[in-house]
Coordinates of C-alpha atoms in Angstrom, one line a residue:
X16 CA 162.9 97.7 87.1
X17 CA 164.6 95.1 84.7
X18 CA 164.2 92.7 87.3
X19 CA 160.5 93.5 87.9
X20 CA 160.1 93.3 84.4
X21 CA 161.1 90.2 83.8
X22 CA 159.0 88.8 86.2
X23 CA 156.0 90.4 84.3
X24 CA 155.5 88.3 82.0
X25 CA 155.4 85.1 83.7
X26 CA 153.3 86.5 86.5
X27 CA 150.7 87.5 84.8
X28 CA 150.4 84.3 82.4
X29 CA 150.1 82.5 85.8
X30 CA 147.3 85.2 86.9
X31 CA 145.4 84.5 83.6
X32 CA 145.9 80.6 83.7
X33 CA 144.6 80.7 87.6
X34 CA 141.6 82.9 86.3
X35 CA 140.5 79.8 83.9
X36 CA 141.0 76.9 86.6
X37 CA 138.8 78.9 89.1
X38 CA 135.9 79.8 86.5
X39 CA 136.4 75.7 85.7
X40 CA 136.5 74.2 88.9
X41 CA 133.1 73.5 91.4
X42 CA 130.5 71.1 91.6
X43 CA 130.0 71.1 88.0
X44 CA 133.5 71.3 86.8
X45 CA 134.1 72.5 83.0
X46 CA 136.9 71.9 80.8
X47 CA 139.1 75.0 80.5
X48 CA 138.4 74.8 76.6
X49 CA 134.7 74.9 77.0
X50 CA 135.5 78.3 79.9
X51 CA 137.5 80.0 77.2
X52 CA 134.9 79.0 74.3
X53 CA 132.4 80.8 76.6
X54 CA 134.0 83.6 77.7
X55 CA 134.7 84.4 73.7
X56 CA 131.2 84.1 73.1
X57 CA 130.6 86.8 76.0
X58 CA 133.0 89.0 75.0
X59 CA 132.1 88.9 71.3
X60 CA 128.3 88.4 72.3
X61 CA 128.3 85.4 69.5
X62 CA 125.6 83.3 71.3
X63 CA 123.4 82.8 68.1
X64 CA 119.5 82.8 67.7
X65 CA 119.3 80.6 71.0
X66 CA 121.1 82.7 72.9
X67 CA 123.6 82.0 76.0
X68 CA 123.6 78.1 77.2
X69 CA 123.5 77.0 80.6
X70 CA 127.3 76.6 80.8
X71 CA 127.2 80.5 79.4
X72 CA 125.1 81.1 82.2
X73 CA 127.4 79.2 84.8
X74 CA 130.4 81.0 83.6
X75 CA 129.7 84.3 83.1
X76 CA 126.8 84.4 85.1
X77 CA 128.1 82.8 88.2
X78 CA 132.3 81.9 88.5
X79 CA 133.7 85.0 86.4
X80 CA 132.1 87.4 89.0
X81 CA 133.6 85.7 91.8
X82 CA 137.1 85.1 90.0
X83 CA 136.9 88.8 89.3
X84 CA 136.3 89.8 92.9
X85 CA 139.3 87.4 94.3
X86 CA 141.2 89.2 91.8
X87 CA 140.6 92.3 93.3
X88 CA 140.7 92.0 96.6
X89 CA 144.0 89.5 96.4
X90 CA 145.6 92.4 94.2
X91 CA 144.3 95.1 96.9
X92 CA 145.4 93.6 100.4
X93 CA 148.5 92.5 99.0
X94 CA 149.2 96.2 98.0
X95 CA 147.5 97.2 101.2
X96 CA 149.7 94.9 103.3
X97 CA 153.0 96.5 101.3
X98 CA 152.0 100.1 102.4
X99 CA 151.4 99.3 105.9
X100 CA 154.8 97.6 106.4
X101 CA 156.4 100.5 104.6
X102 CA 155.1 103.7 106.4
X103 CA 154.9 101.6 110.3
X104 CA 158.3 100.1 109.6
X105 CA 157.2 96.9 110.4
X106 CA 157.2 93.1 108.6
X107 CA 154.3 91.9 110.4
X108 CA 152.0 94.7 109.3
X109 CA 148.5 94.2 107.9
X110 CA 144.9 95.1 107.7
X111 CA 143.9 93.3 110.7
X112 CA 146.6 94.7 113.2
X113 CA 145.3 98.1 112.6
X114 CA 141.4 97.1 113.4
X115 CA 140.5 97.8 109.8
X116 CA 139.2 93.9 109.6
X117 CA 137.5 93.6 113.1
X118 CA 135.6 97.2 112.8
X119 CA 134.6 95.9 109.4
X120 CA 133.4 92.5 110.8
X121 CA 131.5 94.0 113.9
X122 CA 129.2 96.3 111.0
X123 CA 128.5 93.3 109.1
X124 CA 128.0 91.3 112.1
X125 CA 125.3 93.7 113.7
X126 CA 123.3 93.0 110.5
X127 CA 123.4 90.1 111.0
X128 CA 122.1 89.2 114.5
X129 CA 120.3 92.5 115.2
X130 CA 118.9 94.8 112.6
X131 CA 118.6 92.6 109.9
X132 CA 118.3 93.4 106.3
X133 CA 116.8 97.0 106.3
X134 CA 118.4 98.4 103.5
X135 CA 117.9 94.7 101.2
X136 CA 121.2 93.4 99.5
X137 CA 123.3 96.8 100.4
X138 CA 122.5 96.7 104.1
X139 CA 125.7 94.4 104.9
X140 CA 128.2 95.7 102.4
X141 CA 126.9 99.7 104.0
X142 CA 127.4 98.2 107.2
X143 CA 130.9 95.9 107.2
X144 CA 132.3 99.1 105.0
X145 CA 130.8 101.6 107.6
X146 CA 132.5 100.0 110.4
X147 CA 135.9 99.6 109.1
X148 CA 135.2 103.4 108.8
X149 CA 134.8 103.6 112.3
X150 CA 138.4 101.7 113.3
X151 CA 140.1 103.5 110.8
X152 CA 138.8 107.1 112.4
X153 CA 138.7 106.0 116.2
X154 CA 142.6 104.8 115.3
X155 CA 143.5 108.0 113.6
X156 CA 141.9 110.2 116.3
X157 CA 144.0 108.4 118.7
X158 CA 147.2 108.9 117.3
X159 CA 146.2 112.7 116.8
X160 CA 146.5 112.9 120.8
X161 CA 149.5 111.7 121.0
X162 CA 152.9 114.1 121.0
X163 CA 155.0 111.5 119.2
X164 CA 152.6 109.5 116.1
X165 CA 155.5 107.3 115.3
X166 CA 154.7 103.7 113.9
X167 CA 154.7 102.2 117.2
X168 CA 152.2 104.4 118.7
X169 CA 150.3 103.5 115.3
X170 CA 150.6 100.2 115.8
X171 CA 149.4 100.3 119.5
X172 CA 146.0 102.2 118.9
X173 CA 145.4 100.5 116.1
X174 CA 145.9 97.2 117.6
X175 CA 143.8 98.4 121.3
X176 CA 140.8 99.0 118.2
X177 CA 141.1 96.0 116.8
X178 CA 140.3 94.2 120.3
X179 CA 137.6 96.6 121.4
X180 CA 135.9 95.9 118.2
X181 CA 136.6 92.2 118.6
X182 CA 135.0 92.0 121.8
X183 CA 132.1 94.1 120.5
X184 CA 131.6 91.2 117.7
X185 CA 131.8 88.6 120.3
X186 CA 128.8 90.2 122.4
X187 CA 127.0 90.8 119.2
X188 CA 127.1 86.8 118.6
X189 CA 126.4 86.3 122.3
X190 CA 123.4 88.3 122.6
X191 CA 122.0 87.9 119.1
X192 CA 119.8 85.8 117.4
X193 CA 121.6 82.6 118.2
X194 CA 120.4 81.0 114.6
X195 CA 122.4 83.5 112.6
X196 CA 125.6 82.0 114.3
X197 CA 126.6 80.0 111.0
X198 CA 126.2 82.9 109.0
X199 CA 128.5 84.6 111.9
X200 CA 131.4 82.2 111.6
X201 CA 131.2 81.8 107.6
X202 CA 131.6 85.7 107.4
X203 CA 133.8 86.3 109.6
X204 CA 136.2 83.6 108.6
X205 CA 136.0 85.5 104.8
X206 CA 134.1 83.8 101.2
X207 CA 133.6 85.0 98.0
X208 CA 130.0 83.9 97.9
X209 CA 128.9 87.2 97.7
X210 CA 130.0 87.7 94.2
X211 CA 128.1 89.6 92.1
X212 CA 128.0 91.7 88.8
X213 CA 126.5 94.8 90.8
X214 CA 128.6 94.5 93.8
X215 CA 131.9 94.3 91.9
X216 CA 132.0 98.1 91.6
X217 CA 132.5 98.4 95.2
X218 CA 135.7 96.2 95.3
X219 CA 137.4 97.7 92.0
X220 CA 136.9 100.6 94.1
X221 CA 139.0 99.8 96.5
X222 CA 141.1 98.3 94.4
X223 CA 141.8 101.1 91.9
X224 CA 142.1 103.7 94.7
X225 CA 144.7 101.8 96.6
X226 CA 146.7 101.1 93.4
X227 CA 146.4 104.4 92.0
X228 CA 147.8 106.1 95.4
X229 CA 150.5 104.0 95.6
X230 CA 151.7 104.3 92.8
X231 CA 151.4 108.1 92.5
X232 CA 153.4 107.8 96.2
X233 CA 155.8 105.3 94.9
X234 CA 158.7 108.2 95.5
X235 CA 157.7 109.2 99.3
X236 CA 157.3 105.7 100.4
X237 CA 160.8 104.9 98.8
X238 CA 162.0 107.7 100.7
X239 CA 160.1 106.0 104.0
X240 CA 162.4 103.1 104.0
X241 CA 165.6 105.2 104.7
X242 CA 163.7 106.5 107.9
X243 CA 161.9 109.3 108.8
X244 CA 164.8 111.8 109.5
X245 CA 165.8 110.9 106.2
X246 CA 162.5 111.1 104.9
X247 CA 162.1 114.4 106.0
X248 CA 165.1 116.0 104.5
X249 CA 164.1 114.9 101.4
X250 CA 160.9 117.0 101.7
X251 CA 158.4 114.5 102.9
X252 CA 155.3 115.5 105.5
X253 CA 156.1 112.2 107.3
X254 CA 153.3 112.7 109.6
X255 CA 151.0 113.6 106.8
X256 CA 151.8 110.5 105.0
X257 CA 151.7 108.0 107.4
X258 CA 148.0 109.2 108.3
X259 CA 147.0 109.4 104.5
X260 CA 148.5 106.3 103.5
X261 CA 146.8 105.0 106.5
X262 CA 143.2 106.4 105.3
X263 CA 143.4 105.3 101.8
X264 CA 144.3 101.3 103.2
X265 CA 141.4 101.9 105.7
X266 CA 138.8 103.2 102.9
X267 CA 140.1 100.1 100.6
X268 CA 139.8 97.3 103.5
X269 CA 136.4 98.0 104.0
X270 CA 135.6 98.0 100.7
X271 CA 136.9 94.4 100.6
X272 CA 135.8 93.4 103.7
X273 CA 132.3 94.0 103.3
X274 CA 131.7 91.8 100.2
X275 CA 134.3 89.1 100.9
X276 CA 134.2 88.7 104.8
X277 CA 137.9 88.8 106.8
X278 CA 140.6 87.4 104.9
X279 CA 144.0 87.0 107.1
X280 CA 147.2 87.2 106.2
X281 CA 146.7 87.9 102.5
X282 CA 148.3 91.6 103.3
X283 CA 150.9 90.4 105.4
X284 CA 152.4 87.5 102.8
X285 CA 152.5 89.0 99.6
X286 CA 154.6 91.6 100.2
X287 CA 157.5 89.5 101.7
X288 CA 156.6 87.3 98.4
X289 CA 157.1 90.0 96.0
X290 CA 160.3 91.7 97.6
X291 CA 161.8 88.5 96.5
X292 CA 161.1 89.1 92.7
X293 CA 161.3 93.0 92.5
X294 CA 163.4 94.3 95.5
X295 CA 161.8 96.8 98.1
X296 CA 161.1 100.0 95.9
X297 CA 157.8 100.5 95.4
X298 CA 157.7 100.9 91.8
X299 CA 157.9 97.1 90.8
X300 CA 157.2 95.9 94.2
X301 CA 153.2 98.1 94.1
X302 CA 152.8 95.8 90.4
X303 CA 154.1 92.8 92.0
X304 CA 152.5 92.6 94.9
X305 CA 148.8 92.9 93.4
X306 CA 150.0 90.3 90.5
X307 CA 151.0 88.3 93.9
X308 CA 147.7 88.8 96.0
X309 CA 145.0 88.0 93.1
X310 CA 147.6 85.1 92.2
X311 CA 147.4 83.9 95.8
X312 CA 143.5 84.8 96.6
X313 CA 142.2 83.2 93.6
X314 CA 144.9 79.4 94.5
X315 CA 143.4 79.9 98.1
X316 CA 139.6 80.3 96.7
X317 CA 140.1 77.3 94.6
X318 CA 141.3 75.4 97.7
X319 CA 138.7 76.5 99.3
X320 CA 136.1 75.1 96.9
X321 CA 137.6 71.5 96.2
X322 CA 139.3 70.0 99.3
X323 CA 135.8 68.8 101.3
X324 CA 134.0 68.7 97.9
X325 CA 130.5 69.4 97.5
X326 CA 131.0 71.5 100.8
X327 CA 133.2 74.7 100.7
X328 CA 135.3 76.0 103.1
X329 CA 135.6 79.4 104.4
X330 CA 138.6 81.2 102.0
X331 CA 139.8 82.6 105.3
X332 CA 140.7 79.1 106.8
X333 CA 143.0 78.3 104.0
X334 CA 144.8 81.7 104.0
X335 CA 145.5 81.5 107.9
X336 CA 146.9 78.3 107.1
X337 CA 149.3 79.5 104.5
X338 CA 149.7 82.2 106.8
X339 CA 150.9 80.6 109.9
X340 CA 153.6 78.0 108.1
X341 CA 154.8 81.8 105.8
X342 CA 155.4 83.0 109.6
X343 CA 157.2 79.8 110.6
X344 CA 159.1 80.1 107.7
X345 CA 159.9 83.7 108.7
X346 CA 161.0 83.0 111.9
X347 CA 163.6 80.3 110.9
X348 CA 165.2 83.1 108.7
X349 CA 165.7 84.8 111.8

């Protein structure tokens, strides 16, 4: 833990300073003084007898939600991504090779080109979070079936979900309303647009519940890493806490997914990333790794939003980016 702690410090002073560039940044950009002058003003509500300006507005109103949300979601994949390599013993494991993203997408995509908006603002969130659900479940009941529910027969049903519910997207945008194709690709490809003060609850959800198991686990998933024979002799349900760990990342994904869209390779980066500060026991390495993912989320968002200024990109183009030179990189230290 001295290690990890030394490492605090510094990591979260980044984490704040990136907070502050992406409340700043956009197509009316605002000196960092003037974010922190405003974001004073909120806290300590001094806004005078003419009350908030329109750069109060723009901050807190508008770029502080969505800096909050990218904080949230970076922090829960990359802890998401850290329990799914632990408990399937595999380096490559994230949300999306378990169908957790793709069940997600296909909910949010039937709104979108069939049922339309029939529940108002909570009818895509309901459904993206409804369907990662689904994978999570289908995957789950799979595994139940099966004699030995070792990480590779995990891995396998969760990856045979993943392309059932990829194909079931695909037909969705094929016989749908072909207008709502744009919306299609921007959500599925992942965005914070969706930001807002009354849907944030539903990602600190996820973010808290994900945090809060791990770290209460911290001890069993140490044990994890010395393998499951090991594991069990030291009085871990193996079984049991491969298909609870894998609940809790399912419930937490969909939170995520249904407000942000599919974000790649967040989960699978960050935990690499923070083994190289803290080690691989979980109790620096759970802190590290959200520090890591908000860190990384909230860079990739402000990518995102300046490289083809006035237009934004998709967030999820610029994370598979950093994802596929992180797996080149990966494969040279091979």
């Amino acid at each position: 833990m001295q290690q990890s702690t030394a490492w605090l410090l510094p990591a979260l002073g980044l984490l704040a300073a990136l907070v502050v560039v992406a409340i700043a940044v956009g197509s009316t950009p605002i000196p960092a003084s003037v974010v922190v002058e405003a974001l004073s003003r909120s806290l300590t509500g001094a806004y005078g007898e003419a009350g908030p300006t329109p750069i109060d507005r723009i901050v807190v109103d508008l770029r502080l939600p969505r800096a909050l949300l990218a904080v949230m979601v970076g922090a829960g994949l990359g802890v998401v991504g850290c329990l799914l390599q632990t408990v399937t013993r595999n380096d490559l494991a994230d949300p999306f090779l378990f169908g957790l993203s793709s069940g997600a997408a296909a909910g949010a995509v039937l709104v979108i080109t069939v049922t339309g908006d029939v529940l108002g603002i909570w009818t895509l969130p309901i459904a993206a979070f409804v369907g990662g659900m689904l994978a999570s479940t289908i995957v789950l009941v799979l595994v139940a079936r099966l004699r030995d529910q070792g990480p590779a027969r995990l891995i396998l049903a969760g990856l045979a979900v993943s392309f059932l519910f990829m194909a079931v997207t695909n037909y969705l945008v094929f016989a749908g309303d072909q207008r709502a194709a744009h919306s299609v690709l921007f959500w599925t490809l992942g965005g914070l647009g969706l930001a807002r003060w009354d849907l944030l609850p539903i990602a600190l959800a996820g973010a808290v519940v994900i945090f809060v198991f791990a770290q209460v686990s911290y001890r069993r998933l140490d044990a994890l890493l010395a393998g499951d024979d090991t594991a069990r002799t030291l009085g871990v349900n193996v079984d049991a806490m491969r298909r609870i760990t894998f609940l809790v990342c399912a419930f937490a994904t969909a939170a995520f997914v249904s407000i942000t869209g599919v974000i790649g390779f967040v989960g699978l980066m960050v935990p690499h990333l923070a083994r190289g500060f803290v080690g691989p026991m979980h109790k620096g390495l759970i802190i590290m790794s959200a520090i890591i993912g908000a860190c990384l989320l909230l860079a990739s968002d402000i990518a995102a939003r300046t490289l083809l200024m006035p237009q934004e990109l998709p967030i999820g183009i610029v994370t598979t980016a950093l994802g596929a030179v992180f797996v080149l990189g990966l494969l040279r230290r091979l």
